[in-house]
């Protein structure tokens, strides 16, 4: 124990042992001591020596320290010492390294001996990597550290976090694999963010940064452990962009989780976390104070936005994020920063790049950006203000590149925006009192600054990208070169500047200006025969291009030669032969005589072989280390890749091959026309089928309406029946209670019942008329179906449903006749009862007054009997009408059956005709293919083969000769 105290206190008693001997004794004490206090003191002594004697402690004490972690879990103090010692061994921090390599003199003062920093750092890194590799050879060691992180004691948890961070820095991939397969390993590390002690939470952020580097699986697990929610909460608590280093660490971790991880990006968007980014960019009116930490934080926040809308992401995910950023107001907030004053240059540059990718390819966002105005007097569009910075050579280079990228993204897949830019150059829309985007581009195109020339040319080329209309419109632009001279077209002025070359004094690279103009011309005349004709109409252009290509120039001029070859090749490929002096064939002959085909193709290949070509082809954003290396545009590299092969083939093709290709194209066009005709026929038939289906649906709806009306009538009839039964019951009860009924009462009751019967018969007559009307409608429907079926229509109504409806009508008529018969019998019963009542009244009456009454009753009975006879005749007429209806229903049923058979026949005929047409088309296609293959074989064997047009002409000539002979 005295020995340990001497080591710790630094007091020398007698001869001092060497460092290795001291460490060896301490290791023995750790391994052999039974008292926890002795082991604790020994480990504390090793910790104090681990910085100075890193190699010795690491070599001798690592296993003992690991054993302490496994066995002495109950004592937090010794665990903390052991973890600190391991951290000192494995860590490669510069401060620890400097302490380790500084020699100590006998007096305890550091000697003035300095080692090269690079050598010391390399030795320290190698030592840390060796000890880390030794430590992680056993995965249980890492699992043990993860288990120790569950200890809440500060002296255990904090050293454990630092040790795991050092392990991840030195052997990241191997430690990541161990943590990934460890149960609840990532979850234990995520718990560090919820620790109330800021030191542990902040170091936990650093640990998670190292853990999530380049490991998509761990990134997904961390994201689904509510990492986004916790990190955004911490950023808000720390003050967002005004926060300190903790905000920076949170943003770096978010970048690790989202960059190149589509799953996490989708989770971030679906969790509505994009909306929580908007408050980050709310800046006040006073922008004078921008601390270095705030600049760093805001820079990382902008990078986070760009990660979500990066062009390398899938188009669907990018479009969805762009939509969310517009809807939540994030784009509007970024445009506010863009137009604000007092913003640092690097933040402004990154904001421009961010806005560029938020609007790239999104029509809604592009339209909003076009409507943004700068807070100037008078207000100017943001695009104009940015273009003023781009063509201003005093602005920083990175800012000018950012503005160019913003302009390119604004025009990407935005034909509306392209039209607006080109319209500012047309004579009818030029406003002399204001500066437009077109005027700024023309000014930059003809500026003495080569970088402005290149940027303006590329920006103007993007205004024409994949837009034939604007290419033709730009041909109308006229420029006034000097007083007293007629205006020249923009195309002619570009070629004039290109041909003058070295005669014009410029600041910067002359090659850069020529490359920019050549890229503009290639984009302009590409896939635009009218522009090609305008270009060739100038007699000086083709000789200039051939002279440039044929010369043997230096290394710098090779790129210009390649672009001149590309421009001449486009003139050949998209030539419509409207100029006699510069047809396709004549231009090919000119290349063969003046340049040589092989030499031309070789010069054309100089473009793709250039070292800056591959760099520009990697991503859309123009990022260059210096202005001199700004030569290629990303979209232009795509154009070169597309045209190089077709131009090479076009130059090597002979006139005969071109004629054959044209004939093949004509044949293909004829076949396409035939196919188009058949498609149109099929479309017409489909439309007819749709119309017939609509008619069937209308008939079905009418049928449903009729069925509804029939059901309503049936319910009314049932109500009448119920009322009649009630009246009959009332009569029965009254006759039983009064054995002798007064004649006047009987007559009154009989009169009421007869009136009711008359009304019911009248109702039945109306229903009979209604049924006749419905039957007439059905006959009209049947005649309509007969007409449609006879015309060869593809569809028809459902005949089975019509049959069922007719059967329903027949049953309804039969029910009506039964009801009429029932009414007849009931009427007869009432007559009998009335006669019985009258006889009883006569037997009981006495006197002349009663005789008079009796006579009156008899007369009334006679009248009612006549009425009854009339009702019988009407009932007989109804029965005859019912018989006629049944005959008509039978006739309609037979007609429907005939129509159904005819429709089935027509359908089978239509199907057979379609099948025959398809078979004929297949046979024609096979025959054409066989004829074509046989012609190719005959041509390969050297046999002359006549084309179809020549054979037709020859056959016609033979027929005319035969007619003349006859």
Short mmCIF file of C-alpha atoms in Angstrom, two decimals, residues 116-554:
data_model
loop_
_atom_site.label_atom_id
_atom_site.label_comp_id
_atom_site.label_asym_id
_atom_site.label_seq_id
_atom_site.Cartn_x
_atom_site.Cartn_y
_atom_site.Cartn_z
CA UNK A 116 7.28 16.36 -35.81
CA UNK A 117 3.51 16.58 -35.44
CA UNK A 118 2.82 14.33 -38.40
CA UNK A 119 5.10 11.56 -37.15
CA UNK A 120 3.65 11.72 -33.64
CA UNK A 121 0.10 11.64 -34.92
CA UNK A 122 0.86 8.68 -37.17
CA UNK A 123 2.47 6.74 -34.32
CA UNK A 124 -0.49 7.53 -32.07
CA UNK A 125 -3.01 6.43 -34.68
CA UNK A 126 -1.17 3.18 -35.30
CA UNK A 127 -0.97 2.45 -31.58
CA UNK A 128 -4.67 3.17 -31.03
CA UNK A 129 -5.66 1.04 -34.00
CA UNK A 130 -3.56 -1.89 -32.76
CA UNK A 131 -5.00 -1.81 -29.24
CA UNK A 132 -8.56 -1.37 -30.60
CA UNK A 133 -8.13 -4.36 -32.89
CA UNK A 134 -6.87 -6.40 -29.94
CA UNK A 135 -9.80 -5.27 -27.79
CA UNK A 136 -12.57 -6.05 -30.30
CA UNK A 137 -11.18 -9.46 -31.25
CA UNK A 138 -13.52 -10.78 -28.59
CA UNK A 139 -17.05 -9.41 -29.33
CA UNK A 140 -17.95 -10.02 -25.68
CA UNK A 141 -15.82 -7.03 -24.73
CA UNK A 142 -18.05 -4.67 -26.76
CA UNK A 143 -21.16 -6.39 -25.40
CA UNK A 144 -19.78 -5.85 -21.89
CA UNK A 145 -19.42 -2.13 -22.56
CA UNK A 146 -23.01 -1.95 -23.83
CA UNK A 147 -24.17 -3.61 -20.62
CA UNK A 148 -22.18 -1.13 -18.51
CA UNK A 149 -24.02 1.76 -20.20
CA UNK A 150 -27.14 0.71 -18.31
CA UNK A 151 -25.42 1.83 -15.10
CA UNK A 152 -26.78 5.25 -14.17
CA UNK A 153 -23.69 6.22 -12.17
CA UNK A 154 -21.94 9.13 -13.85
CA UNK A 155 -18.42 7.71 -13.23
CA UNK A 156 -19.32 4.55 -15.16
CA UNK A 157 -21.63 5.78 -17.89
CA UNK A 158 -19.59 8.73 -19.11
CA UNK A 159 -16.25 6.85 -19.49
CA UNK A 160 -18.15 4.01 -21.16
CA UNK A 161 -19.61 6.38 -23.76
CA UNK A 162 -16.19 7.88 -24.48
CA UNK A 163 -14.58 4.44 -24.77
CA UNK A 164 -17.22 3.20 -27.25
CA UNK A 165 -16.75 6.37 -29.29
CA UNK A 166 -12.98 5.75 -29.47
CA UNK A 167 -13.57 2.14 -30.54
CA UNK A 168 -15.90 3.29 -33.34
CA UNK A 169 -13.37 5.86 -34.54
CA UNK A 170 -10.57 3.29 -34.77
CA UNK A 171 -12.46 0.15 -35.92
CA UNK A 172 -15.84 1.45 -37.02
CA UNK A 173 -17.04 -1.33 -39.32
CA UNK A 174 -16.15 -4.16 -36.94
CA UNK A 175 -17.68 -2.47 -33.87
CA UNK A 176 -20.81 -1.56 -35.86
CA UNK A 177 -21.28 -5.22 -36.75
CA UNK A 178 -20.98 -6.30 -33.10
CA UNK A 179 -23.46 -3.65 -31.92
CA UNK A 180 -25.88 -4.53 -34.71
CA UNK A 181 -26.16 -8.17 -33.66
CA UNK A 182 -26.20 -7.39 -29.94
CA UNK A 183 -29.70 -7.60 -28.41
CA UNK A 184 -30.99 -4.11 -27.63
CA UNK A 185 -27.56 -2.71 -28.46
CA UNK A 186 -28.76 0.28 -30.49
CA UNK A 187 -31.64 0.91 -28.08
CA UNK A 188 -29.21 1.23 -25.14
CA UNK A 189 -27.23 3.83 -27.06
CA UNK A 190 -30.39 5.74 -27.97
CA UNK A 191 -31.24 5.98 -24.27
CA UNK A 192 -28.23 8.27 -23.88
CA UNK A 193 -30.18 11.07 -25.62
CA UNK A 194 -32.73 11.00 -22.81
CA UNK A 195 -30.11 11.37 -20.05
CA UNK A 196 -30.71 14.48 -17.96
CA UNK A 197 -26.94 15.10 -17.65
CA UNK A 198 -25.93 17.20 -20.64
CA UNK A 199 -22.35 15.90 -20.69
CA UNK A 200 -23.51 12.33 -21.24
CA UNK A 201 -26.19 13.42 -23.70
CA UNK A 202 -23.73 15.47 -25.75
CA UNK A 203 -21.12 12.70 -25.81
CA UNK A 204 -23.94 10.32 -26.73
CA UNK A 205 -24.54 12.44 -29.82
CA UNK A 206 -20.87 12.06 -30.78
CA UNK A 207 -21.13 8.31 -30.21
CA UNK A 208 -24.21 8.03 -32.46
CA UNK A 209 -22.46 10.07 -35.14
CA UNK A 210 -19.66 7.50 -35.30
CA UNK A 211 -22.14 4.61 -35.05
CA UNK A 212 -24.30 5.72 -38.01
CA UNK A 213 -21.48 6.43 -40.47
CA UNK A 214 -21.92 4.44 -43.71
CA UNK A 215 -24.19 1.79 -42.20
CA UNK A 216 -27.73 1.87 -43.60
CA UNK A 217 -29.03 -0.89 -41.31
CA UNK A 218 -28.00 0.93 -38.12
CA UNK A 219 -29.30 4.20 -39.59
CA UNK A 220 -32.75 2.66 -40.05
CA UNK A 221 -32.80 1.22 -36.52
CA UNK A 222 -31.75 4.54 -35.01
CA UNK A 223 -34.40 6.37 -37.05
CA UNK A 224 -37.16 4.02 -35.90
CA UNK A 225 -36.05 4.48 -32.29
CA UNK A 226 -37.58 7.99 -32.44
CA UNK A 227 -34.24 9.62 -33.23
CA UNK A 228 -35.79 12.34 -35.41
CA UNK A 229 -38.22 13.37 -32.70
CA UNK A 230 -35.53 13.52 -30.01
CA UNK A 231 -32.98 15.34 -32.13
CA UNK A 232 -35.45 17.98 -33.30
CA UNK A 233 -36.54 18.52 -29.70
CA UNK A 234 -32.92 19.03 -28.63
CA UNK A 235 -32.36 21.50 -31.49
CA UNK A 236 -35.43 23.47 -30.44
CA UNK A 237 -34.40 23.45 -26.78
CA UNK A 238 -30.90 24.66 -27.62
CA UNK A 239 -32.16 27.60 -29.68
CA UNK A 240 -32.18 26.29 -33.26
CA UNK A 241 -29.72 28.18 -35.46
CA UNK A 242 -28.69 30.41 -32.52
CA UNK A 243 -27.70 27.35 -30.47
CA UNK A 244 -24.21 26.11 -29.71
CA UNK A 245 -22.10 23.10 -30.60
CA UNK A 246 -24.85 20.72 -29.48
CA UNK A 247 -27.09 21.89 -32.32
CA UNK A 248 -24.23 21.26 -34.73
CA UNK A 249 -23.81 17.72 -33.40
CA UNK A 250 -27.54 17.04 -33.77
CA UNK A 251 -27.51 18.30 -37.35
CA UNK A 252 -24.48 16.18 -38.22
CA UNK A 253 -26.28 13.12 -36.83
CA UNK A 254 -29.39 13.97 -38.86
CA UNK A 255 -27.27 14.23 -41.99
CA UNK A 256 -25.79 10.79 -41.27
CA UNK A 257 -29.28 9.32 -40.89
CA UNK A 258 -30.79 10.88 -44.04
CA UNK A 259 -28.01 11.09 -46.61
CA UNK A 260 -28.31 8.36 -49.28
CA UNK A 261 -30.95 6.54 -47.20
CA UNK A 262 -34.28 6.59 -49.03
CA UNK A 263 -36.08 4.68 -46.27
CA UNK A 264 -35.17 7.23 -43.60
CA UNK A 265 -35.95 10.11 -45.95
CA UNK A 266 -39.43 8.72 -46.56
CA UNK A 267 -39.90 8.19 -42.80
CA UNK A 268 -38.78 11.77 -42.16
CA UNK A 269 -41.27 13.12 -44.69
CA UNK A 270 -44.17 10.89 -43.60
CA UNK A 271 -43.57 11.89 -39.98
CA UNK A 272 -44.19 15.56 -40.87
CA UNK A 273 -40.70 16.49 -39.72
CA UNK A 274 -40.16 18.72 -42.77
CA UNK A 275 -42.70 21.14 -41.31
CA UNK A 276 -40.59 21.42 -38.15
CA UNK A 277 -37.62 22.70 -40.18
CA UNK A 278 -39.34 25.94 -41.17
CA UNK A 279 -38.67 27.83 -37.86
CA UNK A 280 -34.94 27.22 -38.31
CA UNK A 281 -34.81 29.76 -41.14
CA UNK A 282 -36.78 32.54 -39.50
CA UNK A 283 -34.26 35.37 -39.31
CA UNK A 284 -34.96 38.77 -37.80
CA UNK A 285 -34.72 42.18 -39.40
CA UNK A 286 -31.36 42.82 -37.78
CA UNK A 287 -28.86 40.54 -39.54
CA UNK A 288 -25.73 42.34 -38.41
CA UNK A 289 -24.65 39.76 -35.83
CA UNK A 290 -23.79 36.38 -37.31
CA UNK A 291 -21.57 34.34 -35.03
CA UNK A 292 -19.36 31.63 -36.46
CA UNK A 293 -21.44 28.95 -34.72
CA UNK A 294 -24.67 30.34 -36.18
CA UNK A 295 -23.16 30.32 -39.67
CA UNK A 296 -22.10 26.71 -39.18
CA UNK A 297 -25.51 25.67 -37.85
CA UNK A 298 -27.42 27.37 -40.66
CA UNK A 299 -25.06 25.87 -43.22
CA UNK A 300 -25.80 22.38 -41.89
CA UNK A 301 -29.54 23.10 -41.82
CA UNK A 302 -29.44 24.07 -45.49
CA UNK A 303 -27.51 20.91 -46.29
CA UNK A 304 -30.21 18.93 -44.50
CA UNK A 305 -32.86 20.46 -46.75
CA UNK A 306 -30.76 19.65 -49.82
CA UNK A 307 -30.40 16.03 -48.74
CA UNK A 308 -34.19 15.66 -48.88
CA UNK A 309 -34.47 17.08 -52.44
CA UNK A 310 -31.15 15.98 -53.90
CA UNK A 311 -31.18 15.16 -57.64
CA UNK A 312 -29.65 11.75 -56.85
CA UNK A 313 -32.80 10.73 -54.94
CA UNK A 314 -35.64 8.95 -56.68
CA UNK A 315 -37.80 11.40 -58.68
CA UNK A 316 -40.97 10.44 -56.82
CA UNK A 317 -39.46 11.00 -53.37
CA UNK A 318 -37.89 14.29 -54.43
CA UNK A 319 -41.17 15.57 -55.89
CA UNK A 320 -43.05 14.64 -52.72
CA UNK A 321 -40.55 16.49 -50.50
CA UNK A 322 -40.63 19.53 -52.80
CA UNK A 323 -44.41 19.61 -52.51
CA UNK A 324 -44.26 19.40 -48.72
CA UNK A 325 -41.67 22.20 -48.53
CA UNK A 326 -43.88 24.48 -50.59
CA UNK A 327 -47.04 23.68 -48.65
CA UNK A 328 -45.48 24.26 -45.23
CA UNK A 329 -43.88 27.56 -46.29
CA UNK A 330 -40.25 26.40 -46.14
CA UNK A 331 -39.56 27.50 -49.74
CA UNK A 332 -41.03 30.93 -49.01
CA UNK A 333 -38.79 31.24 -45.95
CA UNK A 334 -35.70 30.33 -47.99
CA UNK A 335 -36.60 32.93 -50.61
CA UNK A 336 -36.87 35.49 -47.80
CA UNK A 337 -33.27 34.72 -46.77
CA UNK A 338 -32.29 34.88 -50.45
CA UNK A 339 -33.57 38.45 -50.78
CA UNK A 340 -32.51 39.64 -47.29
CA UNK A 341 -29.63 42.03 -46.65
CA UNK A 342 -26.68 41.43 -44.36
CA UNK A 343 -26.56 37.66 -44.94
CA UNK A 344 -22.99 36.25 -45.04
CA UNK A 345 -21.73 35.28 -48.49
CA UNK A 346 -21.31 31.57 -47.77
CA UNK A 347 -24.83 31.33 -46.27
CA UNK A 348 -26.24 33.20 -49.26
CA UNK A 349 -24.43 30.85 -51.65
CA UNK A 350 -25.70 27.74 -49.87
CA UNK A 351 -29.23 29.21 -49.72
CA UNK A 352 -29.19 29.74 -53.49
CA UNK A 353 -28.08 26.14 -54.00
CA UNK A 354 -30.82 24.94 -51.64
CA UNK A 355 -33.56 26.94 -53.36
CA UNK A 356 -32.26 25.58 -56.68
CA UNK A 357 -32.84 21.96 -55.69
CA UNK A 358 -36.17 22.70 -53.99
CA UNK A 359 -37.58 24.10 -57.27
CA UNK A 360 -35.79 21.76 -59.70
CA UNK A 361 -38.35 19.93 -61.83
CA UNK A 362 -41.35 21.10 -59.73
CA UNK A 363 -43.69 23.28 -61.79
CA UNK A 364 -45.51 24.71 -58.77
CA UNK A 365 -42.27 25.67 -57.00
CA UNK A 366 -40.80 27.09 -60.21
CA UNK A 367 -43.88 29.25 -60.75
CA UNK A 368 -43.64 30.55 -57.19
CA UNK A 369 -39.95 31.36 -57.60
CA UNK A 370 -40.73 33.28 -60.80
CA UNK A 371 -43.16 35.44 -58.80
CA UNK A 372 -40.65 36.37 -56.07
CA UNK A 373 -39.53 40.00 -56.19
CA UNK A 374 -36.53 41.60 -54.57
CA UNK A 375 -37.24 44.39 -52.01
CA UNK A 376 -35.88 47.12 -54.30
CA UNK A 377 -37.32 50.31 -55.75
CA UNK A 378 -38.75 49.58 -58.24
CA UNK A 379 -39.24 45.86 -57.38
CA UNK A 380 -37.36 43.48 -59.62
CA UNK A 381 -37.85 39.76 -60.08
CA UNK A 382 -35.50 37.62 -58.05
CA UNK A 383 -34.29 35.93 -61.26
CA UNK A 384 -33.14 39.27 -62.67
CA UNK A 385 -31.33 40.19 -59.47
CA UNK A 386 -29.54 36.83 -59.40
CA UNK A 387 -28.54 37.08 -63.07
CA UNK A 388 -27.06 40.51 -62.36
CA UNK A 389 -24.79 38.81 -59.82
CA UNK A 390 -23.89 36.03 -62.25
CA UNK A 391 -22.65 38.34 -65.03
CA UNK A 392 -20.87 40.65 -62.56
CA UNK A 393 -17.20 39.65 -62.51
CA UNK A 394 -16.70 41.32 -59.11
CA UNK A 395 -18.88 38.76 -57.37
CA UNK A 396 -17.27 35.67 -55.76
CA UNK A 397 -16.80 32.71 -58.07
CA UNK A 398 -18.80 30.27 -55.90
CA UNK A 399 -21.72 32.71 -55.77
CA UNK A 400 -21.77 33.01 -59.57
CA UNK A 401 -21.74 29.23 -59.89
CA UNK A 402 -24.65 29.00 -57.43
CA UNK A 403 -26.69 31.54 -59.41
CA UNK A 404 -26.06 29.61 -62.63
CA UNK A 405 -27.20 26.41 -60.92
CA UNK A 406 -30.32 28.18 -59.67
CA UNK A 407 -31.15 29.40 -63.17
CA UNK A 408 -30.61 25.91 -64.59
CA UNK A 409 -32.90 24.36 -61.97
CA UNK A 410 -35.53 27.01 -62.63
CA UNK A 411 -35.62 26.02 -66.33
CA UNK A 412 -35.33 22.26 -65.78
CA UNK A 413 -38.44 20.66 -67.35
CA UNK A 414 -40.09 24.10 -67.31
CA UNK A 415 -41.18 25.03 -70.83
CA UNK A 416 -43.27 27.87 -69.46
CA UNK A 417 -40.21 29.43 -67.82
CA UNK A 418 -38.14 28.89 -70.97
CA UNK A 419 -40.75 30.75 -72.97
CA UNK A 420 -40.75 33.64 -70.51
CA UNK A 421 -36.96 34.00 -70.70
CA UNK A 422 -36.85 33.86 -74.51
CA UNK A 423 -39.79 36.29 -74.70
CA UNK A 424 -37.66 38.96 -72.98
CA UNK A 425 -35.34 38.90 -76.02
CA UNK A 426 -38.02 39.21 -78.70
CA UNK A 427 -38.57 42.66 -80.27
CA UNK A 428 -42.27 42.84 -79.33
CA UNK A 429 -41.64 42.40 -75.59
CA UNK A 430 -38.49 44.45 -74.96
CA UNK A 431 -39.01 47.25 -72.42
CA UNK A 432 -36.38 49.96 -72.69
CA UNK A 433 -37.08 51.25 -69.17
CA UNK A 434 -36.35 48.02 -67.30
CA UNK A 435 -33.66 45.38 -67.22
CA UNK A 436 -34.83 41.93 -68.29
CA UNK A 437 -33.29 38.49 -67.98
CA UNK A 438 -32.71 38.33 -71.73
CA UNK A 439 -30.82 41.63 -71.77
CA UNK A 440 -28.58 40.46 -68.95
CA UNK A 441 -27.84 37.17 -70.75
CA UNK A 442 -26.97 38.97 -73.97
CA UNK A 443 -24.80 41.41 -72.05
CA UNK A 444 -22.95 38.55 -70.39
CA UNK A 445 -22.63 36.69 -73.68
CA UNK A 446 -20.78 39.59 -75.30
CA UNK A 447 -18.89 40.77 -72.19
CA UNK A 448 -15.07 40.99 -72.20
CA UNK A 449 -15.06 38.63 -69.18
CA UNK A 450 -14.69 35.02 -70.35
CA UNK A 451 -16.45 33.56 -67.29
CA UNK A 452 -19.48 35.80 -67.93
CA UNK A 453 -19.47 34.61 -71.55
CA UNK A 454 -19.49 30.98 -70.49
CA UNK A 455 -22.18 31.38 -67.80
CA UNK A 456 -24.46 33.39 -70.10
CA UNK A 457 -24.04 30.90 -72.95
CA UNK A 458 -24.86 27.94 -70.70
CA UNK A 459 -27.85 29.78 -69.18
CA UNK A 460 -29.18 30.62 -72.64
CA UNK A 461 -28.65 27.01 -73.74
CA UNK A 462 -30.82 25.84 -70.84
CA UNK A 463 -33.53 28.22 -72.07
CA UNK A 464 -33.59 26.15 -75.28
CA UNK A 465 -33.11 22.68 -73.82
CA UNK A 466 -35.58 20.19 -75.40
CA UNK A 467 -37.83 23.04 -76.58
CA UNK A 468 -38.18 23.26 -80.36
CA UNK A 469 -40.57 26.21 -80.19
CA UNK A 470 -38.13 28.43 -78.30
CA UNK A 471 -35.27 27.45 -80.62
CA UNK A 472 -37.29 28.75 -83.54
CA UNK A 473 -38.38 31.85 -81.60
CA UNK A 474 -34.79 32.74 -80.72
CA UNK A 475 -33.98 32.95 -84.43
CA UNK A 476 -36.10 36.12 -84.52
CA UNK A 477 -33.82 37.98 -82.08
CA UNK A 478 -31.98 40.87 -83.74
CA UNK A 479 -29.03 42.75 -82.23
CA UNK A 480 -27.84 46.28 -82.99
CA UNK A 481 -24.04 46.00 -83.21
CA UNK A 482 -23.15 49.64 -83.92
CA UNK A 483 -24.68 52.85 -85.17
CA UNK A 484 -25.33 53.05 -88.87
CA UNK A 485 -25.13 49.30 -89.46
CA UNK A 486 -28.09 46.99 -89.93
CA UNK A 487 -28.96 44.66 -87.04
CA UNK A 488 -27.75 41.08 -87.12
CA UNK A 489 -29.37 37.98 -85.69
CA UNK A 490 -28.24 36.53 -82.38
CA UNK A 491 -27.15 33.35 -84.19
CA UNK A 492 -25.02 35.33 -86.60
CA UNK A 493 -23.46 37.39 -83.81
CA UNK A 494 -22.47 34.24 -81.91
CA UNK A 495 -20.78 32.79 -84.99
CA UNK A 496 -19.04 36.13 -85.65
CA UNK A 497 -17.55 36.19 -82.13
CA UNK A 498 -16.58 32.56 -82.51
CA UNK A 499 -14.77 33.18 -85.80
CA UNK A 500 -12.94 36.27 -84.53
CA UNK A 501 -11.41 34.21 -81.74
CA UNK A 502 -8.13 35.68 -80.57
CA UNK A 503 -8.77 39.10 -82.10
CA UNK A 504 -11.01 40.14 -79.19
CA UNK A 505 -9.25 41.09 -75.98
CA UNK A 506 -10.77 39.21 -73.03
CA UNK A 507 -10.14 38.74 -69.33
CA UNK A 508 -9.70 35.11 -68.51
CA UNK A 509 -9.48 32.01 -70.66
CA UNK A 510 -10.18 32.50 -74.38
CA UNK A 511 -10.90 28.82 -74.74
CA UNK A 512 -13.66 29.17 -72.13
CA UNK A 513 -15.53 31.72 -74.25
CA UNK A 514 -15.30 29.63 -77.41
CA UNK A 515 -16.37 26.48 -75.60
CA UNK A 516 -19.40 28.27 -74.14
CA UNK A 517 -20.48 29.63 -77.54
CA UNK A 518 -20.01 26.24 -79.22
CA UNK A 519 -22.11 24.53 -76.53
CA UNK A 520 -24.83 27.15 -77.07
CA UNK A 521 -24.81 26.66 -80.84
CA UNK A 522 -24.88 22.85 -80.56
CA UNK A 523 -27.83 22.98 -78.17
CA UNK A 524 -29.59 25.54 -80.35
CA UNK A 525 -29.48 23.74 -83.70
CA UNK A 526 -29.83 20.25 -82.25
CA UNK A 527 -33.08 18.64 -83.48
CA UNK A 528 -34.08 21.91 -85.19
CA UNK A 529 -33.73 21.76 -89.01
CA UNK A 530 -34.79 25.41 -89.36
CA UNK A 531 -31.93 26.55 -87.10
CA UNK A 532 -29.53 24.33 -89.07
CA UNK A 533 -30.66 26.03 -92.28
CA UNK A 534 -30.11 29.48 -90.75
CA UNK A 535 -26.65 28.45 -89.58
CA UNK A 536 -25.64 27.04 -92.97
CA UNK A 537 -27.05 30.05 -94.79
CA UNK A 538 -24.03 32.05 -93.65
CA UNK A 539 -21.37 31.15 -96.21
CA UNK A 540 -18.52 31.65 -93.73
CA UNK A 541 -19.60 29.16 -91.06
CA UNK A 542 -18.83 25.83 -92.77
CA UNK A 543 -15.34 26.90 -94.01
CA UNK A 544 -14.54 28.15 -90.50
CA UNK A 545 -15.56 24.82 -88.91
CA UNK A 546 -13.62 22.72 -91.45
CA UNK A 547 -10.54 24.91 -90.98
CA UNK A 548 -10.72 24.56 -87.21
CA UNK A 549 -11.11 20.79 -87.37
CA UNK A 550 -8.37 20.16 -89.95
CA UNK A 551 -5.68 22.23 -88.18
CA UNK A 552 -3.15 20.65 -85.83
CA UNK A 553 -3.51 22.80 -82.74
CA UNK A 554 -2.20 22.53 -79.21
#
